[in-house]
Amino acid sequence: MKNKKIILAGGTGFMGQEMIKYFGKENEVVVLTRQLPDTENNRNHYTSLTKDDLLHTRFVKWDGKTTGDWAAELNNADIIINLAGKTVNCRYTQKNKDEILNSRLNAVKAIGASIQQCKTPPRLWINASSATIYRHAMDRPQDEHNGEFQDGFSVNVCQQWEKILYEQPTPYTRKVALRMAITLGTGGVLIPYFNLLKFGLGGRQGNGKQMYSWVHIEDTCRMIEWIEMHDSIEGTYNCSSPGPVTNAEFMQTLRKVTSTRFGLPAYTWMLKLGAAIIGTETELVLKSRWVVPTKITETGFQFKYPLLKDALSDIISKVPRKQYRLFR
Ligand SMILES: NC(=O)c1ccc[n+]([C@@H]2O[C@H](COP(=O)([O-])OP(=O)(O)OC[C@H]3O[C@@H](n4cnc5c(N)ncnc54)[C@H](OP(=O)(O)O)[C@@H]3O)[C@@H](O)[C@H]2O)c1
């Protein structure tokens, strides 16, 4: 994709930074953030970005919930990609649950209202959703045609997130919700796994039989390019590789590509205790997410990284050894 104007709402996080690296070289990128960098020099608090990565990127302030001056950026833009929302990596207290849900719904409503003010609205709106929308599945893979939902907090959040997206009246803007699987790149979710490897804890989590659906961030970006090129693509799509594995296979592959000789398993009781101590939820590692990308594959999209081994090898080649090794 070249010479497009891309708006990244909530684009300062893991995925946003990866998208700036991928799209920012040949496109104009505008990041909507609640906290502007103070000066030119501290731009690098976006840890994975260099000055070169940011050559065609600007940061514009929004509050993530109301329309404002930032809305002018949407006029004549080509694509808006909305990634905004409070991280789910926290304890699910009522306060956090409210914020996880409301931050997502409010951002979508603010974008919808702002698109309606545009003389020339963006042609495409890609909104994050999550593959965790499907039930805990040990029996069969879930896709857009036959996937099942199950009552629960994170499932409900995703359902409401998608519902509010489709409720926005944006007749000139094609909308796509991407149900993203665990997204692998040099930051994000791999950082806590690297820490486990460092301390010899890179074994399976729980009984290791739960499924682990994943996607390489480069394939997420490629999928966005593909969607941009194909006007007929609209609605909800799984953004997950065609090669989900079990948790035990995931950890084994990670150990292999990092040449980590052994990894102790973490039993369920340890995870429960550990999660409480570090302020997160065991659902993030114990839920069996078995999701496949049927609809996007039906459009002819081909994954560059269908196999976990190749995806992880590529990522590890870009990560300094000290990040996942205690000793050299
Ligand atoms: N990473 C994954 O594996 C994965 C998988 C499935 C779905 N997703 C979803 O995809 C999206 C992007 O993921 P990510 O890993 O890049 O997330 P992230 O690193 O947590 O970044 C999300 C961004 O949202 C903004 N944000 C946080 N709280 C907010 C609030 N209360 N109101 C408005 N904006 C807020 C922040 O930007 P500012 O602080 O600059 O405003 C932050 O940089 C998230 O919505 C996530 O739930 C991610």
Short mmCIF file of C-alpha atoms and ligand atoms in Angstrom, two decimals:
data_model
loop_
_atom_site.label_atom_id
_atom_site.label_comp_id
_atom_site.label_asym_id
_atom_site.label_seq_id
_atom_site.Cartn_x
_atom_site.Cartn_y
_atom_site.Cartn_z
CA MET A 1 0.00 0.00 0.00
CA LYS A 2 1.40 3.40 -0.98
CA ASN A 3 0.50 7.08 -0.74
CA LYS A 4 -2.53 6.57 1.50
CA LYS A 5 -3.51 8.56 4.55
CA ILE A 6 -3.97 6.10 7.41
CA ILE A 7 -5.41 7.05 10.79
CA LEU A 8 -4.36 4.81 13.68
CA ALA A 9 -6.65 5.36 16.67
CA GLY A 10 -4.96 3.97 19.80
CA GLY A 11 -1.87 3.54 17.61
CA THR A 12 0.73 4.02 20.37
CA GLY A 13 0.47 0.45 21.69
CA PHE A 14 2.06 -2.78 20.51
CA MET A 15 0.07 -3.19 17.31
CA GLY A 16 0.04 0.50 16.49
CA GLN A 17 3.83 0.71 16.67
CA GLU A 18 4.19 -2.34 14.45
CA MET A 19 1.74 -0.81 11.97
CA ILE A 20 3.69 2.47 11.95
CA LYS A 21 6.80 0.45 11.03
CA TYR A 22 4.94 -1.44 8.31
CA PHE A 23 2.82 1.32 6.75
CA GLY A 24 4.71 4.46 7.78
CA LYS A 25 7.46 4.27 5.16
CA GLU A 26 5.24 4.78 2.12
CA ASN A 27 2.08 6.26 3.59
CA GLU A 28 1.08 9.21 5.73
CA VAL A 29 0.16 7.96 9.22
CA VAL A 30 -1.75 9.94 11.84
CA VAL A 31 -1.85 8.42 15.33
CA LEU A 32 -4.71 9.40 17.62
CA THR A 33 -3.48 9.31 21.21
CA ARG A 34 -4.61 10.58 24.61
CA GLN A 35 -1.05 11.62 25.49
CA LEU A 36 0.99 13.58 22.98
CA PRO A 37 4.77 13.33 23.19
CA ASP A 38 6.00 16.56 24.85
CA THR A 39 8.80 17.44 22.45
CA GLU A 40 10.33 16.12 19.27
CA ASN A 41 13.04 14.43 21.32
CA ASN A 42 10.94 12.28 23.55
CA ARG A 43 9.07 10.73 20.64
CA ASN A 44 11.18 7.68 21.30
CA HIS A 45 9.22 6.84 24.41
CA TYR A 46 7.37 4.75 21.82
CA THR A 47 9.92 2.14 22.64
CA SER A 48 10.20 0.19 19.43
CA LEU A 49 10.22 3.14 17.03
CA THR A 50 13.20 4.97 15.56
CA LYS A 51 13.21 8.48 14.08
CA ASP A 52 13.22 6.86 10.63
CA ASP A 53 10.09 4.88 11.43
CA LEU A 54 8.36 8.14 12.32
CA LEU A 55 9.31 10.19 9.24
CA HIS A 56 5.77 10.24 7.84
CA THR A 57 3.89 9.88 11.14
CA ARG A 58 2.17 12.57 13.17
CA PHE A 59 0.56 12.32 16.62
CA VAL A 60 -2.75 14.06 17.20
CA LYS A 61 -4.53 14.30 20.53
CA TRP A 62 -7.99 12.90 21.13
CA ASP A 63 -9.75 11.79 24.28
CA GLY A 64 -11.00 8.48 22.90
CA LYS A 65 -14.60 9.34 23.65
CA THR A 66 -15.76 12.60 22.09
CA THR A 67 -15.37 14.15 18.71
CA GLY A 68 -13.11 17.22 18.52
CA ASP A 69 -10.52 19.00 16.39
CA TRP A 70 -8.91 15.64 15.65
CA ALA A 71 -11.96 14.72 13.57
CA ALA A 72 -10.65 16.97 10.76
CA GLU A 73 -7.91 14.37 10.18
CA LEU A 74 -10.53 11.87 9.04
CA ASN A 75 -11.68 14.07 6.18
CA ASN A 76 -9.99 12.83 2.98
CA ALA A 77 -8.24 10.03 4.87
CA ASP A 78 -8.20 6.64 3.14
CA ILE A 79 -8.37 4.27 6.10
CA ILE A 80 -9.05 4.45 9.81
CA ILE A 81 -7.75 1.55 11.89
CA ASN A 82 -9.11 1.61 15.42
CA LEU A 83 -7.06 -0.20 18.05
CA ALA A 84 -8.06 1.87 21.09
CA GLY A 85 -9.05 0.28 24.37
CA LYS A 86 -7.84 -0.31 27.90
CA THR A 87 -5.54 -3.32 28.05
CA VAL A 88 -7.19 -6.60 29.08
CA ASN A 89 -3.99 -7.57 30.87
CA CYS A 90 -5.27 -6.62 34.33
CA ARG A 91 -7.42 -8.04 37.13
CA TYR A 92 -11.07 -8.13 36.14
CA THR A 93 -12.34 -5.92 38.97
CA GLN A 94 -15.64 -4.17 38.29
CA LYS A 95 -13.79 -0.88 37.72
CA ASN A 96 -11.39 -2.45 35.22
CA LYS A 97 -14.20 -4.33 33.49
CA ASP A 98 -16.15 -1.10 33.04
CA GLU A 99 -13.10 0.63 31.62
CA ILE A 100 -12.25 -2.26 29.27
CA LEU A 101 -15.75 -2.14 27.83
CA ASN A 102 -16.42 1.60 27.87
CA SER A 103 -13.06 2.61 26.41
CA ARG A 104 -13.81 0.41 23.39
CA LEU A 105 -17.43 1.48 22.92
CA ASN A 106 -16.64 5.17 23.41
CA ALA A 107 -13.80 5.15 20.88
CA VAL A 108 -16.03 3.54 18.25
CA LYS A 109 -18.85 6.02 18.90
CA ALA A 110 -16.46 8.99 18.68
CA ILE A 111 -15.04 7.74 15.39
CA GLY A 112 -18.53 7.08 14.01
CA ALA A 113 -19.70 10.60 14.93
CA SER A 114 -16.57 12.12 13.41
CA ILE A 115 -16.90 10.21 10.15
CA GLN A 116 -20.42 11.56 9.83
CA GLN A 117 -19.03 15.11 9.92
CA CYS A 118 -16.62 14.45 7.04
CA LYS A 119 -17.24 15.90 3.59
CA THR A 120 -15.05 13.16 2.17
CA PRO A 121 -15.13 10.30 4.69
CA PRO A 122 -12.52 7.54 4.78
CA ARG A 123 -13.38 4.68 2.43
CA LEU A 124 -12.48 1.99 4.94
CA TRP A 125 -12.81 1.55 8.70
CA ILE A 126 -11.02 -1.42 10.21
CA ASN A 127 -11.86 -2.01 13.84
CA ALA A 128 -10.10 -4.35 16.23
CA SER A 129 -12.12 -7.14 17.77
CA SER A 130 -10.80 -10.31 19.34
CA ALA A 131 -10.76 -14.02 18.59
CA THR A 132 -11.62 -14.48 22.25
CA ILE A 133 -15.20 -13.81 21.15
CA TYR A 134 -15.50 -17.58 20.52
CA ARG A 135 -16.14 -20.10 23.26
CA HIS A 136 -13.48 -22.17 25.04
CA ALA A 137 -13.06 -24.82 22.33
CA MET A 138 -11.30 -28.17 22.79
CA ASP A 139 -13.46 -30.10 20.32
CA ARG A 140 -13.34 -28.25 17.01
CA PRO A 141 -12.08 -25.02 15.43
CA GLN A 142 -14.29 -21.94 15.43
CA ASP A 143 -14.76 -19.78 12.37
CA GLU A 144 -16.99 -16.96 11.17
CA HIS A 145 -19.55 -19.40 9.76
CA ASN A 146 -19.94 -21.93 12.56
CA GLY A 147 -18.25 -20.39 15.62
CA GLU A 148 -20.13 -20.42 18.90
CA PHE A 149 -20.21 -17.86 21.67
CA GLN A 150 -20.57 -18.45 25.35
CA ASP A 151 -21.63 -16.06 28.06
CA GLY A 152 -18.69 -14.45 29.80
CA PHE A 153 -17.06 -11.07 30.30
CA SER A 154 -14.57 -10.98 27.42
CA VAL A 155 -17.01 -12.58 24.97
CA ASN A 156 -19.63 -9.96 25.87
CA VAL A 157 -17.11 -7.14 25.41
CA CYS A 158 -16.27 -8.34 21.91
CA GLN A 159 -19.91 -8.76 20.97
CA GLN A 160 -20.78 -5.25 22.09
CA TRP A 161 -17.65 -3.85 20.43
CA GLU A 162 -18.70 -5.29 17.06
CA LYS A 163 -22.37 -4.37 17.53
CA ILE A 164 -21.59 -0.70 18.18
CA LEU A 165 -19.28 -0.65 15.15
CA TYR A 166 -22.02 -1.86 12.82
CA GLU A 167 -24.54 0.53 14.39
CA GLN A 168 -22.56 3.59 13.28
CA PRO A 169 -24.30 5.12 10.26
CA THR A 170 -21.39 5.53 7.84
CA PRO A 171 -22.86 4.82 4.40
CA TYR A 172 -19.72 5.82 2.46
CA THR A 173 -17.29 3.92 4.69
CA ARG A 174 -16.80 0.18 4.37
CA LYS A 175 -16.50 -1.43 7.80
CA VAL A 176 -14.49 -4.51 8.76
CA ALA A 177 -14.14 -5.99 12.25
CA LEU A 178 -10.98 -8.08 12.66
CA ARG A 179 -11.26 -10.79 15.29
CA MET A 180 -7.60 -10.84 16.15
CA ALA A 181 -5.89 -13.87 17.58
CA ILE A 182 -2.88 -13.50 19.88
CA THR A 183 -0.65 -11.32 17.77
CA LEU A 184 3.04 -12.13 17.65
CA GLY A 185 5.73 -9.52 17.10
CA THR A 186 8.90 -8.30 18.78
CA GLY A 187 6.87 -6.73 21.61
CA GLY A 188 3.41 -7.34 23.04
CA VAL A 189 2.54 -10.77 24.35
CA LEU A 190 5.96 -12.32 23.67
CA ILE A 191 7.64 -10.14 26.32
CA PRO A 192 6.16 -12.07 29.30
CA TYR A 193 6.99 -15.35 27.50
CA PHE A 194 10.61 -14.20 27.11
CA ASN A 195 10.72 -13.55 30.86
CA LEU A 196 9.44 -17.08 31.53
CA LEU A 197 12.16 -18.53 29.27
CA LYS A 198 14.84 -16.52 31.08
CA PHE A 199 13.91 -18.04 34.42
CA GLY A 200 13.55 -21.62 33.20
CA LEU A 201 9.76 -21.51 33.24
CA GLY A 202 9.19 -21.94 29.51
CA GLY A 203 7.14 -25.14 29.85
CA ARG A 204 3.44 -25.62 29.15
CA GLN A 205 0.85 -23.67 31.08
CA GLY A 206 -1.88 -25.66 32.84
CA ASN A 207 -2.22 -29.05 31.13
CA GLY A 208 -0.96 -27.53 27.86
CA LYS A 209 -3.84 -29.00 25.84
CA GLN A 210 -5.68 -25.70 25.41
CA MET A 211 -5.46 -24.36 21.85
CA TYR A 212 -3.40 -21.32 21.04
CA SER A 213 -4.50 -19.31 18.04
CA TRP A 214 -1.93 -16.81 16.90
CA VAL A 215 -1.02 -14.57 13.97
CA HIS A 216 2.25 -12.88 12.94
CA ILE A 217 1.81 -9.08 13.06
CA GLU A 218 3.17 -8.87 9.51
CA ASP A 219 0.26 -11.02 8.34
CA THR A 220 -2.14 -8.73 10.20
CA CYS A 221 -0.70 -5.77 8.25
CA ARG A 222 -0.78 -7.75 4.99
CA MET A 223 -4.40 -8.66 5.67
CA ILE A 224 -5.24 -4.97 6.12
CA GLU A 225 -3.58 -4.21 2.76
CA TRP A 226 -5.55 -7.04 1.15
CA ILE A 227 -8.82 -5.75 2.59
CA GLU A 228 -8.01 -2.24 1.36
CA MET A 229 -7.47 -3.58 -2.17
CA HIS A 230 -10.67 -5.64 -2.26
CA ASP A 231 -13.81 -3.49 -2.07
CA SER A 232 -16.03 -6.54 -1.72
CA ILE A 233 -14.56 -7.40 1.68
CA GLU A 234 -16.85 -6.09 4.38
CA GLY A 235 -18.03 -7.33 7.80
CA THR A 236 -16.37 -9.64 10.29
CA TYR A 237 -13.19 -11.64 9.63
CA ASN A 238 -10.96 -13.76 11.81
CA CYS A 239 -7.40 -12.49 11.83
CA SER A 240 -5.60 -15.65 12.89
CA SER A 241 -3.11 -17.94 11.19
CA PRO A 242 -4.37 -21.19 9.64
CA GLY A 243 -2.02 -23.12 11.95
CA PRO A 244 -3.25 -22.93 15.56
CA VAL A 245 -1.35 -25.18 17.99
CA THR A 246 -1.78 -26.40 21.53
CA ASN A 247 -0.26 -24.38 24.34
CA ALA A 248 2.31 -27.18 24.87
CA GLU A 249 3.29 -27.04 21.18
CA PHE A 250 3.55 -23.26 21.35
CA MET A 251 5.93 -23.38 24.31
CA GLN A 252 7.94 -26.23 22.75
CA THR A 253 8.37 -24.27 19.50
CA LEU A 254 9.34 -21.15 21.41
CA ARG A 255 11.98 -23.12 23.33
CA LYS A 256 13.26 -24.61 20.09
CA VAL A 257 13.65 -21.35 18.17
CA THR A 258 15.33 -19.69 21.15
CA SER A 259 17.56 -22.75 21.78
CA THR A 260 16.27 -22.93 25.33
CA ARG A 261 17.11 -26.39 26.61
CA PHE A 262 14.45 -26.84 29.24
CA GLY A 263 11.35 -25.17 30.61
CA LEU A 264 9.44 -26.09 33.74
CA PRO A 265 5.67 -26.25 33.36
CA ALA A 266 3.38 -23.87 35.20
CA TYR A 267 0.50 -25.75 36.81
CA THR A 268 -2.95 -24.21 37.05
CA TRP A 269 -2.61 -23.46 40.78
CA MET A 270 0.69 -21.67 40.13
CA LEU A 271 -0.89 -19.61 37.37
CA LYS A 272 -3.76 -18.63 39.64
CA LEU A 273 -1.37 -17.52 42.36
CA GLY A 274 1.00 -15.81 39.91
CA ALA A 275 -1.83 -14.01 38.10
CA ALA A 276 -3.13 -12.59 41.37
CA ILE A 277 0.37 -11.40 42.28
CA ILE A 278 1.14 -9.71 38.97
CA GLY A 279 -2.40 -8.36 38.51
CA THR A 280 -3.70 -10.30 35.54
CA GLU A 281 -6.17 -13.10 34.74
CA THR A 282 -5.49 -16.80 34.06
CA GLU A 283 -8.09 -16.71 31.26
CA LEU A 284 -5.45 -15.08 29.08
CA VAL A 285 -3.40 -18.30 29.08
CA LEU A 286 -5.85 -21.04 30.01
CA LYS A 287 -8.77 -20.34 27.67
CA SER A 288 -8.68 -22.66 24.66
CA ARG A 289 -8.81 -20.36 21.64
CA TRP A 290 -9.21 -22.53 18.56
CA VAL A 291 -9.88 -20.12 15.74
CA VAL A 292 -9.28 -20.40 11.99
CA PRO A 293 -9.36 -17.76 9.24
CA THR A 294 -11.97 -19.28 6.93
CA LYS A 295 -13.49 -16.12 5.43
CA ILE A 296 -10.29 -14.30 4.52
CA THR A 297 -8.87 -17.50 3.03
CA GLU A 298 -12.02 -17.80 0.90
CA THR A 299 -11.17 -14.40 -0.63
CA GLY A 300 -7.80 -15.79 -1.79
CA PHE A 301 -5.61 -14.25 0.93
CA GLN A 302 -2.44 -16.23 1.61
CA PHE A 303 -0.56 -16.08 4.87
CA LYS A 304 3.19 -15.46 4.75
CA TYR A 305 3.52 -17.24 8.10
CA PRO A 306 1.06 -20.15 8.23
CA LEU A 307 3.46 -22.13 10.44
CA LEU A 308 4.33 -21.15 13.99
CA LYS A 309 7.95 -22.28 13.66
CA ASP A 310 8.54 -19.85 10.78
CA ALA A 311 6.69 -16.99 12.48
CA LEU A 312 8.63 -17.35 15.72
CA SER A 313 11.97 -17.84 13.93
CA ASP A 314 11.42 -14.60 12.03
CA ILE A 315 10.54 -12.68 15.19
CA ILE A 316 13.38 -14.13 17.28
CA SER A 317 15.88 -13.13 14.56
CA LYS A 318 14.89 -9.50 15.28
CA VAL A 319 15.12 -9.71 19.07
CA PRO A 320 18.41 -9.32 21.00
CA ARG A 321 19.32 -12.56 22.82
CA LYS A 322 19.49 -10.81 26.16
CA GLN A 323 15.73 -10.33 26.00
CA TYR A 324 15.07 -14.06 26.39
CA ARG A 325 18.37 -15.28 27.88
CA LEU A 326 19.60 -14.63 31.39
CA PHE A 327 23.17 -15.61 30.43
CA ARG A 328 24.68 -15.44 26.96
N1 LIG B 1 -2.20 -7.73 21.00
C1 LIG B 1 -3.01 -8.77 20.79
O1 LIG B 1 -2.54 -9.93 20.74
C2 LIG B 1 -4.49 -8.56 20.58
C3 LIG B 1 -5.31 -9.67 20.31
C4 LIG B 1 -6.68 -9.48 20.12
C5 LIG B 1 -7.21 -8.20 20.16
N2 LIG B 1 -6.40 -7.14 20.44
C6 LIG B 1 -7.00 -5.80 20.52
O2 LIG B 1 -6.37 -4.98 19.55
C7 LIG B 1 -6.20 -3.65 20.06
C8 LIG B 1 -4.74 -3.23 19.93
O3 LIG B 1 -3.95 -4.16 20.67
P1 LIG B 1 -2.55 -3.71 21.29
O4 LIG B 1 -1.88 -4.96 21.72
O5 LIG B 1 -1.85 -2.76 20.38
O6 LIG B 1 -3.05 -2.91 22.59
P2 LIG B 1 -2.25 -1.87 23.50
O7 LIG B 1 -0.78 -2.05 23.34
O8 LIG B 1 -2.82 -1.99 24.88
O9 LIG B 1 -2.64 -0.44 22.87
C9 LIG B 1 -3.95 0.05 22.90
C10 LIG B 1 -3.95 1.55 22.85
O10 LIG B 1 -5.26 2.00 23.25
C11 LIG B 1 -5.16 3.24 23.89
N3 LIG B 1 -5.99 3.22 25.12
C12 LIG B 1 -5.74 2.60 26.29
N4 LIG B 1 -6.71 2.85 27.19
C13 LIG B 1 -7.59 3.66 26.55
C14 LIG B 1 -8.80 4.31 26.94
N5 LIG B 1 -9.29 4.19 28.18
N6 LIG B 1 -9.46 5.07 26.02
C15 LIG B 1 -8.95 5.21 24.76
N7 LIG B 1 -7.80 4.67 24.35
C16 LIG B 1 -7.13 3.90 25.24
C17 LIG B 1 -3.71 3.50 24.26
O11 LIG B 1 -3.26 4.64 23.52
P3 LIG B 1 -2.97 6.08 24.21
O12 LIG B 1 -2.58 5.82 25.64
O13 LIG B 1 -1.87 6.66 23.40
O14 LIG B 1 -4.23 6.86 24.08
C18 LIG B 1 -2.99 2.23 23.81
O15 LIG B 1 -1.75 2.50 23.20
C19 LIG B 1 -6.71 -3.66 21.50
O16 LIG B 1 -8.00 -3.10 21.54
C20 LIG B 1 -6.75 -5.13 21.85
O17 LIG B 1 -7.79 -5.46 22.78
C21 LIG B 1 -5.07 -7.29 20.65
#
